[in-house]
Coordinates of C-alpha atoms and ligand atoms in Angstrom, one line a residue:
M1 CA 27.3 -7.9 1.9
Q2 CA 26.7 -5.1 3.1
T3 CA 26.7 -4.7 7.2
A4 CA 25.4 -1.8 9.7
T5 CA 27.9 0.3 10.9
K6 CA 26.8 2.1 14.4
S7 CA 25.3 5.9 13.7
T8 CA 24.1 9.0 16.0
S9 CA 21.3 7.9 17.5
L10 CA 17.9 10.0 15.5
V11 CA 17.4 11.7 19.3
E12 CA 20.5 12.8 19.8
I13 CA 20.4 14.4 16.0
P14 CA 20.3 18.7 15.9
A15 CA 16.9 18.6 13.6
W16 CA 15.4 16.5 16.0
K17 CA 16.1 18.1 19.1
A18 CA 15.0 21.0 17.9
L19 CA 12.1 19.7 16.7
K20 CA 11.3 18.6 19.7
A21 CA 11.9 21.9 21.8
H22 CA 9.6 23.5 18.7
A23 CA 6.7 20.9 19.0
E24 CA 6.2 22.3 22.7
Q25 CA 5.4 25.8 20.8
V26 CA 2.7 24.3 18.3
R27 CA 1.7 21.9 20.1
G28 CA -0.5 25.5 22.2
T29 CA -1.7 26.5 18.5
H30 CA -4.8 25.8 16.8
L31 CA -5.0 26.3 13.6
R32 CA -7.3 28.3 13.3
D33 CA -5.5 30.9 15.0
L34 CA -3.0 29.7 12.3
F35 CA -4.8 30.2 9.3
A36 CA -6.3 33.8 10.7
Q37 CA -2.7 35.4 11.1
D38 CA -1.5 33.8 7.7
P39 CA -5.0 34.8 5.0
A40 CA -2.6 33.4 2.5
R41 CA -1.6 29.9 4.5
G42 CA -4.3 27.7 2.5
E43 CA -2.4 29.1 -0.8
R44 CA 1.1 28.5 0.2
L45 CA 1.6 25.5 2.4
T46 CA 1.0 23.9 -1.0
A47 CA 2.7 21.8 -3.6
E48 CA 2.0 20.2 -7.0
A49 CA 4.2 18.2 -9.1
E50 CA 2.8 15.9 -12.2
G51 CA -0.7 16.6 -11.5
I52 CA -0.7 15.7 -8.1
F53 CA -2.1 18.7 -5.5
L54 CA -1.0 18.1 -2.0
D55 CA -2.8 20.7 0.4
Y56 CA -1.2 20.4 3.6
S57 CA -2.4 23.3 5.3
K58 CA -4.7 22.2 7.3
N59 CA -1.3 20.7 9.6
R60 CA -0.9 21.7 13.2
V61 CA 2.3 22.8 11.4
T62 CA 4.7 26.5 10.8
D63 CA 7.4 27.3 8.7
E64 CA 9.7 26.8 11.2
T65 CA 8.3 23.2 11.6
L66 CA 8.6 22.9 7.6
K67 CA 11.8 24.3 7.7
L68 CA 13.2 21.8 11.1
L69 CA 11.4 18.8 9.4
V70 CA 13.9 19.9 5.9
E71 CA 16.9 20.4 8.5
L72 CA 15.5 16.7 9.5
A73 CA 15.9 15.6 6.6
G74 CA 18.9 16.7 4.8
Q75 CA 20.5 15.8 8.3
V76 CA 19.4 12.0 8.3
G77 CA 20.5 11.8 4.7
L78 CA 17.3 11.3 2.6
R79 CA 19.0 12.9 0.2
E80 CA 22.3 10.0 0.0
R81 CA 19.6 7.0 0.9
T82 CA 17.3 8.0 -2.3
E83 CA 20.3 8.2 -4.5
A84 CA 21.5 4.7 -2.8
M85 CA 18.1 3.5 -3.6
F86 CA 18.1 4.6 -7.2
T87 CA 21.3 3.1 -8.2
G88 CA 20.7 -0.3 -6.9
Q89 CA 22.5 -0.5 -3.5
K90 CA 21.7 -2.8 -1.4
I91 CA 19.8 -1.2 0.9
N92 CA 17.8 -3.7 2.3
I93 CA 20.8 -4.9 4.7
T94 CA 18.8 -7.9 6.5
E95 CA 18.6 -9.7 3.1
N96 CA 21.6 -8.1 1.5
R97 CA 19.3 -6.9 -1.5
A98 CA 18.8 -4.1 -4.2
V99 CA 15.4 -2.3 -3.6
L100 CA 14.9 -1.1 -6.9
H101 CA 10.9 -1.7 -7.5
V102 CA 11.5 1.8 -9.8
A103 CA 13.7 -0.3 -11.8
L104 CA 10.4 -2.1 -12.8
R105 CA 9.0 1.7 -14.5
A106 CA 12.6 2.8 -15.8
P107 CA 11.5 3.9 -18.9
K108 CA 13.9 2.3 -22.0
G109 CA 17.2 3.2 -22.3
E110 CA 17.4 3.7 -18.7
S111 CA 20.2 1.7 -17.1
I112 CA 20.4 0.9 -13.6
V113 CA 22.9 -1.7 -12.4
V114 CA 22.6 -4.3 -9.8
D115 CA 25.7 -7.0 -9.2
G116 CA 27.3 -5.8 -12.8
E117 CA 24.1 -5.8 -14.9
D118 CA 22.0 -3.7 -16.2
V119 CA 18.3 -4.4 -14.9
V120 CA 16.2 -2.2 -17.1
P121 CA 16.6 -3.9 -20.7
E122 CA 15.6 -7.0 -18.6
V123 CA 12.6 -5.1 -16.7
H124 CA 11.1 -4.6 -20.3
K125 CA 11.4 -7.7 -22.2
V126 CA 9.2 -9.0 -19.5
L127 CA 7.3 -6.1 -19.9
D128 CA 7.8 -7.7 -23.6
K129 CA 6.6 -10.9 -22.6
M130 CA 2.7 -10.2 -20.5
A131 CA 2.0 -8.0 -22.9
G132 CA 1.7 -10.2 -25.8
F133 CA 0.5 -13.0 -23.4
A134 CA -1.7 -10.6 -22.7
D135 CA -3.2 -9.2 -25.7
R136 CA -4.3 -13.0 -26.4
V137 CA -5.9 -13.3 -24.3
R138 CA -8.0 -9.7 -24.2
S139 CA -9.1 -10.4 -28.1
G140 CA -9.8 -15.0 -27.6
A141 CA -6.0 -15.2 -29.0
W142 CA -4.9 -17.5 -26.3
R143 CA -7.8 -20.6 -25.7
G144 CA -8.7 -22.6 -23.4
H145 CA -7.9 -26.7 -23.5
T146 CA -11.2 -27.2 -25.0
G147 CA -10.3 -24.7 -27.8
K148 CA -13.1 -22.7 -25.9
R149 CA -12.1 -19.1 -25.2
I150 CA -10.8 -17.3 -21.7
K151 CA -13.5 -15.4 -19.9
N152 CA -12.2 -15.7 -16.2
V153 CA -8.6 -14.4 -15.0
V154 CA -8.3 -15.6 -11.3
N155 CA -4.9 -14.8 -10.0
I156 CA -4.0 -16.4 -7.1
G157 CA -1.7 -14.9 -4.7
I158 CA -1.3 -13.5 -0.9
G159 CA 0.0 -10.0 1.2
G160 CA 2.7 -8.2 -1.5
S161 CA 1.2 -10.7 -4.6
D162 CA -1.9 -10.3 -4.2
L163 CA -3.2 -6.6 -2.0
G164 CA -1.7 -5.0 -5.2
P165 CA -3.0 -6.9 -8.2
V166 CA -6.9 -6.7 -6.7
M167 CA -6.5 -3.0 -5.2
A168 CA -5.0 -1.9 -9.1
Y169 CA -7.7 -4.3 -10.7
E170 CA -10.5 -2.3 -8.9
A171 CA -8.7 0.6 -9.2
L172 CA -8.7 1.2 -12.6
K173 CA -11.8 -1.4 -13.3
H174 CA -13.7 1.6 -15.6
Y175 CA -10.7 1.1 -17.6
S176 CA -10.6 -3.0 -17.9
Q177 CA -12.3 -4.7 -21.0
R178 CA -15.4 -6.2 -19.6
D179 CA -16.2 -9.0 -21.1
L180 CA -13.6 -11.1 -18.9
T181 CA -14.7 -11.3 -15.6
F182 CA -11.3 -11.4 -12.6
R183 CA -12.0 -12.7 -9.3
F184 CA -8.6 -12.7 -6.5
I185 CA -7.7 -15.8 -4.3
S186 CA -5.9 -15.4 -0.9
N187 CA -6.7 -16.6 1.4
V188 CA -6.2 -20.3 2.8
D189 CA -9.4 -20.2 4.6
G190 CA -11.6 -22.9 1.6
T191 CA -14.4 -20.8 1.4
D192 CA -12.2 -17.8 -0.6
F193 CA -11.2 -20.8 -3.4
A194 CA -14.8 -22.0 -3.2
E195 CA -16.4 -19.0 -3.6
A196 CA -14.1 -17.3 -5.9
V197 CA -14.8 -20.1 -8.2
Q198 CA -18.2 -21.1 -7.9
D199 CA -19.5 -20.0 -10.9
L200 CA -17.2 -20.6 -12.8
D201 CA -16.2 -22.4 -16.4
A202 CA -12.8 -24.5 -15.8
T203 CA -13.3 -24.2 -20.1
E204 CA -12.7 -20.9 -19.9
T205 CA -10.8 -20.4 -16.8
L206 CA -6.6 -19.1 -16.9
F207 CA -5.7 -18.9 -13.2
L208 CA -2.5 -16.6 -12.5
V209 CA 0.0 -18.1 -9.7
A210 CA 1.5 -15.3 -8.3
S211 CA 4.3 -16.2 -5.6
K212 CA 7.8 -14.6 -6.0
T213 CA 8.7 -17.3 -3.9
F214 CA 6.6 -20.0 -4.9
T215 CA 6.2 -22.0 -1.8
T216 CA 4.4 -19.7 0.1
Q217 CA 1.4 -22.5 2.1
E218 CA -1.3 -20.6 1.2
T219 CA -0.7 -19.8 -2.7
M220 CA 0.7 -22.9 -3.3
T221 CA -2.2 -24.9 -1.3
N222 CA -4.7 -23.0 -3.3
A223 CA -3.0 -23.7 -6.5
R224 CA -2.9 -27.4 -6.0
S225 CA -6.7 -26.8 -5.2
A226 CA -7.3 -25.1 -8.7
R227 CA -5.2 -27.9 -10.6
E228 CA -7.8 -30.5 -8.8
W229 CA -10.8 -27.8 -10.2
A230 CA -9.8 -27.6 -13.1
L231 CA -8.6 -31.1 -14.4
K232 CA -12.0 -31.7 -12.5
T233 CA -13.7 -30.8 -15.5
L234 CA -10.8 -30.6 -18.1
G235 CA -9.7 -34.1 -17.7
D236 CA -6.2 -34.0 -18.8
E237 CA -2.7 -33.2 -17.1
S238 CA -1.4 -31.7 -20.3
A239 CA -4.8 -28.6 -20.2
V240 CA -2.5 -27.2 -16.9
A241 CA -0.5 -25.6 -19.5
K242 CA -3.8 -23.7 -21.1
H243 CA -4.8 -22.4 -18.0
F244 CA -2.4 -21.8 -15.7
V245 CA 0.8 -19.4 -15.7
A246 CA 3.1 -18.7 -13.4
I247 CA 4.6 -15.3 -12.1
S248 CA 7.8 -16.1 -10.2
T249 CA 10.8 -15.4 -9.3
N250 CA 11.5 -19.2 -8.7
A251 CA 11.8 -21.1 -11.6
T252 CA 12.3 -24.3 -10.3
E253 CA 9.6 -24.6 -7.6
V254 CA 6.9 -23.3 -10.9
A255 CA 8.3 -26.5 -13.1
K256 CA 7.8 -28.4 -10.4
F257 CA 4.6 -27.6 -9.5
G258 CA 3.8 -29.0 -13.6
I259 CA 3.8 -25.7 -15.2
D260 CA 5.7 -24.6 -17.5
T261 CA 8.3 -22.0 -17.5
E262 CA 7.5 -20.6 -21.3
N263 CA 4.4 -19.4 -19.5
M264 CA 6.2 -18.0 -16.2
F265 CA 6.7 -14.4 -16.1
G266 CA 9.7 -13.3 -13.7
F267 CA 10.7 -11.1 -11.2
W268 CA 14.1 -10.5 -9.0
D269 CA 15.0 -10.5 -5.9
W270 CA 15.4 -6.7 -5.3
V271 CA 11.1 -6.0 -6.2
G272 CA 9.7 -6.6 -2.2
G273 CA 6.5 -8.2 -2.8
R274 CA 4.4 -5.4 -1.1
Y275 CA 6.7 -3.0 -3.8
S276 CA 5.9 -5.3 -6.7
M277 CA 2.3 -4.6 -8.1
D278 CA 3.8 -3.2 -11.2
S279 CA 6.2 -5.8 -11.9
A280 CA 4.8 -8.7 -13.5
I281 CA 2.4 -9.4 -10.4
G282 CA 0.3 -6.7 -11.9
L283 CA -0.1 -9.0 -14.7
S284 CA -3.9 -9.6 -14.0
T285 CA -3.9 -5.1 -14.2
M286 CA -2.6 -5.4 -17.9
I287 CA -5.1 -8.1 -18.4
A288 CA -7.3 -6.5 -17.5
I289 CA -7.1 -3.1 -18.9
G290 CA -4.9 -3.3 -21.6
P291 CA -0.6 -3.7 -21.9
D292 CA -0.7 0.8 -23.2
G293 CA -2.9 1.3 -20.1
F294 CA 0.1 -0.6 -17.7
R295 CA 2.3 1.5 -19.9
E296 CA 0.6 4.8 -18.4
L297 CA 0.6 2.8 -15.3
L298 CA 4.0 2.7 -15.5
A299 CA 5.0 6.3 -16.5
G300 CA 2.4 7.8 -13.6
F301 CA 5.2 5.5 -10.8
H302 CA 7.8 6.8 -12.5
A303 CA 7.2 10.6 -13.3
M304 CA 6.9 10.1 -8.9
D305 CA 9.8 8.9 -9.4
V306 CA 11.7 11.7 -11.2
H307 CA 9.7 14.5 -9.2
F308 CA 10.9 12.5 -5.0
R309 CA 14.4 12.2 -6.6
T310 CA 15.2 15.9 -8.3
A311 CA 12.4 18.0 -6.6
P312 CA 13.8 20.0 -3.9
L313 CA 12.6 19.0 -0.2
E314 CA 10.4 21.6 0.5
K315 CA 7.9 21.5 -2.6
N316 CA 8.9 17.3 -2.7
L317 CA 5.0 15.6 -3.1
P318 CA 5.8 12.0 -0.9
A319 CA 8.8 14.1 1.5
L320 CA 6.6 16.9 2.7
L321 CA 4.1 13.7 3.7
G322 CA 6.4 11.6 4.9
L323 CA 7.8 13.8 7.1
L324 CA 4.4 15.2 8.6
T325 CA 4.0 10.9 9.2
V326 CA 7.3 11.7 11.0
W327 CA 5.7 15.1 13.0
Y328 CA 2.6 13.7 15.0
T329 CA 4.6 10.3 14.9
E330 CA 6.7 11.3 17.1
F331 CA 5.3 14.2 19.1
F332 CA 1.9 14.3 19.5
D333 CA 1.3 10.5 19.8
A334 CA -0.3 10.3 17.2
Q335 CA -0.6 6.3 16.6
T336 CA -2.7 6.0 12.9
V337 CA -2.9 7.8 9.8
A338 CA -6.3 7.6 8.0
I339 CA -7.0 7.1 4.6
L340 CA -9.8 9.0 3.1
P341 CA -10.1 8.4 -0.5
Y342 CA -13.5 10.0 -1.6
D343 CA -13.5 7.2 -4.7
Q344 CA -15.6 4.1 -5.1
Y345 CA -12.3 3.0 -7.2
L346 CA -10.3 2.8 -4.2
K347 CA -12.0 1.2 -2.2
R348 CA -9.2 -1.3 -1.8
F349 CA -6.5 1.3 -1.6
P350 CA -6.1 1.7 2.3
A351 CA -6.4 -2.1 2.8
Y352 CA -3.1 -1.6 0.2
L353 CA -1.5 0.8 1.6
Q354 CA -1.8 -0.8 5.0
Q355 CA 1.0 -3.1 3.9
L356 CA 2.9 -1.2 2.0
T357 CA 3.4 0.8 5.1
M358 CA 2.7 -1.4 8.1
E359 CA 5.0 -4.0 7.2
S360 CA 7.7 -1.7 5.9
N361 CA 8.1 0.9 8.5
G362 CA 6.7 -1.6 11.7
K363 CA 9.9 -1.8 13.0
H364 CA 11.5 -2.0 16.6
V365 CA 15.7 -2.1 16.3
T366 CA 17.4 0.2 13.3
L367 CA 19.8 -0.8 11.0
D368 CA 22.7 -1.1 13.3
G369 CA 20.3 -3.4 15.6
E370 CA 19.8 -1.5 18.5
T371 CA 16.1 -0.6 19.9
V372 CA 14.6 2.7 18.6
S373 CA 13.5 5.2 21.8
Y374 CA 11.0 6.5 19.4
Q375 CA 8.3 5.8 17.4
T376 CA 8.2 4.3 13.8
G377 CA 5.4 3.1 11.7
P378 CA 2.1 4.4 12.5
I379 CA -1.2 1.6 11.5
Y380 CA -2.8 2.4 8.9
W381 CA -6.0 2.4 8.2
G382 CA -9.5 4.0 6.6
E383 CA -12.7 3.2 4.1
P384 CA -13.7 5.2 1.2
G385 CA -15.4 8.1 1.5
T386 CA -18.6 9.3 2.2
N387 CA -19.3 5.9 3.9
G388 CA -17.2 6.4 6.5
Q389 CA -18.8 9.7 7.7
H390 CA -21.0 7.5 8.9
S391 CA -19.5 5.1 10.6
F392 CA -16.2 5.9 12.2
Y393 CA -15.3 9.9 12.0
Q394 CA -17.2 10.9 14.8
L395 CA -14.0 9.3 16.6
I396 CA -11.6 11.6 14.6
H397 CA -14.3 14.2 15.1
Q398 CA -14.7 14.3 18.8
G399 CA -12.8 11.6 20.5
T400 CA -9.2 11.8 22.6
R401 CA -7.4 10.9 19.9
L402 CA -5.5 12.4 17.7
I403 CA -5.7 11.3 13.6
P404 CA -4.3 13.2 10.9
C405 CA -5.9 12.3 7.9
D406 CA -4.9 12.4 3.9
F407 CA -8.0 13.2 2.0
I408 CA -7.9 12.2 -1.9
G409 CA -10.6 13.4 -4.5
F410 CA -10.7 13.9 -8.2
A411 CA -12.5 17.3 -10.0
K412 CA -14.0 14.9 -12.7
S413 CA -15.7 12.1 -11.7
L414 CA -15.4 8.9 -13.7
N415 CA -19.5 8.4 -14.0
Q416 CA -20.6 11.6 -14.2
L417 CA -24.8 11.5 -12.3
G418 CA -26.3 14.0 -11.8
R419 CA -25.2 15.8 -9.0
H420 CA -23.2 13.0 -6.9
H421 CA -19.6 14.5 -7.7
D422 CA -20.0 18.1 -6.6
M423 CA -21.7 15.6 -3.2
L424 CA -18.8 13.3 -3.4
M425 CA -16.6 16.5 -3.6
A426 CA -18.3 19.0 -1.0
N427 CA -17.5 16.2 1.5
V428 CA -13.8 16.1 1.0
F429 CA -13.7 20.0 1.4
A430 CA -16.5 19.9 4.8
Q431 CA -14.6 17.2 6.3
A432 CA -11.1 18.6 6.4
E433 CA -12.5 22.1 7.3
A434 CA -14.7 20.5 10.2
L435 CA -10.9 18.5 11.2
A436 CA -9.7 21.9 11.4
F437 CA -11.7 24.6 12.2
G438 CA -14.3 22.2 14.6
K439 CA -17.3 24.8 16.4
T440 CA -16.7 26.6 19.7
A441 CA -18.6 27.0 22.9
E442 CA -20.2 29.9 21.4
Q443 CA -20.9 29.3 18.1
V444 CA -22.9 26.2 19.5
K445 CA -24.7 28.2 21.8
A446 CA -25.3 31.0 19.2
E447 CA -27.6 28.6 17.6
G448 CA -29.6 28.3 20.7
T449 CA -28.9 25.5 21.8
A450 CA -29.3 25.0 25.5
D451 CA -26.3 24.9 28.6
W452 CA -25.9 21.4 28.8
L453 CA -26.0 20.0 25.5
V454 CA -23.0 22.4 24.8
P455 CA -20.3 20.4 25.9
H456 CA -21.5 17.5 23.6
R457 CA -22.0 19.5 20.6
V458 CA -18.6 21.2 20.3
F459 CA -15.9 20.5 18.3
E460 CA -12.5 20.9 19.1
G461 CA -10.5 20.7 16.1
N462 CA -7.3 21.6 15.6
R463 CA -7.4 18.3 13.8
P464 CA -4.8 17.8 11.2
S465 CA -5.0 16.4 7.7
N466 CA -3.7 16.8 3.8
T467 CA -5.7 17.5 0.9
I468 CA -4.5 15.1 -2.3
L469 CA -6.2 15.9 -4.9
A470 CA -6.0 15.0 -8.7
D471 CA -7.8 15.9 -12.1
K472 CA -9.8 12.0 -12.5
L473 CA -8.3 8.4 -11.7
T474 CA -6.6 7.3 -14.9
P475 CA -4.1 4.3 -14.9
A476 CA -2.0 7.2 -14.7
T477 CA -3.3 9.1 -11.8
L478 CA -3.0 6.1 -9.8
G479 CA 0.2 4.5 -10.6
K480 CA 1.7 8.2 -8.9
L481 CA -0.2 7.8 -5.6
V482 CA 1.2 4.6 -4.8
A483 CA 5.2 6.0 -5.5
L484 CA 4.1 9.0 -3.7
Y485 CA 3.0 6.5 -0.5
E486 CA 6.3 4.3 -1.6
H487 CA 8.2 6.8 -1.4
A488 CA 6.7 8.7 2.3
V489 CA 7.2 5.6 3.7
F490 CA 10.8 5.4 3.0
T491 CA 11.5 8.9 3.6
Q492 CA 9.7 7.8 7.2
G493 CA 11.9 4.8 7.5
V494 CA 15.0 6.7 6.7
V495 CA 14.1 9.2 9.6
W496 CA 13.4 6.6 11.4
N497 CA 16.4 4.6 10.7
I498 CA 15.5 0.8 9.9
D499 CA 15.2 -1.4 7.3
S500 CA 11.4 -1.0 5.3
F501 CA 12.6 -3.7 3.1
D502 CA 12.3 -6.8 5.2
Q503 CA 9.8 -8.3 7.2
W504 CA 10.9 -10.6 9.8
G505 CA 7.8 -10.3 11.6
V506 CA 6.0 -12.2 10.0
E507 CA 8.5 -15.3 10.1
L508 CA 7.9 -16.1 14.0
G509 CA 3.8 -17.6 13.4
K510 CA 4.5 -19.1 9.6
V511 CA 7.0 -21.5 11.2
L512 CA 4.6 -22.1 14.5
A513 CA 2.4 -23.3 12.4
T514 CA 3.6 -25.1 10.3
K515 CA 4.6 -27.0 13.9
I516 CA 0.6 -26.4 14.7
L517 CA -0.6 -28.4 11.2
G518 CA 1.4 -31.8 12.2
E519 CA -0.9 -31.2 15.3
L520 CA -3.8 -30.6 14.3
E521 CA -3.8 -33.6 11.5
A522 CA -1.8 -35.8 13.7
T523 CA -4.1 -39.8 14.2
D524 CA -2.4 -40.1 17.5
E525 CA -2.4 -37.9 19.7
P526 CA 0.7 -36.0 18.9
K527 CA 3.3 -34.3 22.3
L528 CA 2.1 -30.8 22.8
D529 CA 4.9 -28.5 23.1
H530 CA 3.0 -25.6 24.1
D531 CA 1.8 -23.4 26.5
S532 CA -1.6 -24.1 28.6
S533 CA -3.4 -21.9 26.5
T534 CA -1.8 -23.5 23.1
K535 CA -2.2 -26.6 24.3
S536 CA -6.1 -26.9 25.6
L537 CA -6.8 -25.0 22.4
I538 CA -5.2 -27.2 19.8
Q539 CA -6.8 -30.3 22.1
R540 CA -10.5 -28.3 22.0
Y541 CA -10.3 -27.8 18.4
R542 CA -8.8 -31.1 18.0
S543 CA -11.7 -33.3 19.8
S544 CA -14.9 -30.7 17.5
K545 CA -13.4 -31.0 14.8
Ligands
G6Q601 C1 5.7 -8.1 1.3 C2 5.6 -9.3 1.6 C3 4.1 -10.6 1.4 C4 4.6 -11.5 0.5 C5 3.9 -12.3 0.9 C6 4.2 -13.4 -0.8 O1 6.4 -7.3 1.2 O2 7.3 -9.9 1.6 O3 3.2 -9.9 1.4 O4 4.6 -10.3 -0.4 O5 4.2 -13.3 1.7 O6 4.6 -14.1 -0.9 P1 4.9 -15.0 -2.6 O7 5.3 -14.1 -3.4 O8 6.0 -15.0 -2.5 O9 3.8 -15.7 -1.9

């Protein structure tokens, strides 16, 4: 097992100290001045790779900041840690696991060895099996128990086994086979299940039970309800084979549930849940967009992987994105990052990134187990534009908090409709401009505003944003965007010296819920060993349920 070795605290690292001092100078500088001093700034502070263009000029940074951030990446060993990840070393030290989502999209012929075994051929074996199955469902060759064609595909999973599939399905709906209906059930709240199946015919419905462990309470409860629901119509147990497939690493539990392991699509312990949308967990995506579309998605991921691994840090999109977040989190007291995709298909992208970023970097101890003396992962949140502009953008523009924003837009719309797309994109550019440059009291006065109203109408500006542009939303573009953020999260985690790949923080609540469930269902009055608040809440629920 790889154990932690004591490393130098981040705050002792020379580039960190230099950044801290340097931040004091930058803090007083307005983006208006930075742009005025350098007319080429908007062209210079950009980077492009694999068709993804990043304009980071509207950040509160100077050339010196960027130089120091890159030095910091060097001094914390970003390159070495990246190689450790890509070569299958067990960098998830608290779970003693390799972290190899990059292997899921490695082309045939590449080789990545874990515990003496090349995993790439295994990856492709599963992909081929998925492709065969997806084709059969899409073409109607796969029939339900009564001989009817499958029309509905229902993914049952939660967390990493849900958010990626939902996000990808929504993002790539344009490319999906429209005579198939897709539903996603995650919540243990029976409403989620009831609403998802209420208009479906069991004879035409296929359930994909997606769970790495196949022991997750919510998923197994929903899967059991699905089996009951399906068998009510289909009658006989043998129908399970035609209406249930499993996506899991746990063949024993899959068999126990009654799913033939022939109908199981596997993956491996080196794929973290939140990094699994491009593994077999993406089966719903593959059924929706077809195997070729899925391979394009993987190729997009891979292109960004290669870029991250090889491009110089000054031009490296994920590294830049990650380092800029570190800059604001540490030195500008920024507590959040807003993800603002200007594309309706990306409506679940912020929710997806929320898990990716916050489960990965919401950690308070270093790899050595020391409590950090700095901030780690910020809160990620967001909604698609332009909707957000009519709700929460007020606070970003005129509130008291600094909220770095990522705007994401596309040159071409997948649904060209009159002037809609130009209007959409005009808003991307306008919002980023307004945030950066604001509106001074003089400008407000010059518009004839009454003196008393002037302060209310002033926009301070100096609010940072990135603008990420691509040609259009395709499976490949989506893969690139997700990989961009995956590696940005990795970059942050390396700087903060934390384990970005474990998630112990979700354990305590799970354990307590199991104990409390017994207490809620007990027929005799249970002996409650809790604090006075929890105890009286349980009693109240028991007496009124
Ligand atoms: C992700 C987390 C978590 C996980 C779910 C579902 O990185 O580990 O969100 O994906 O708890 O787990 P199973 O796939 O094992 O059901």
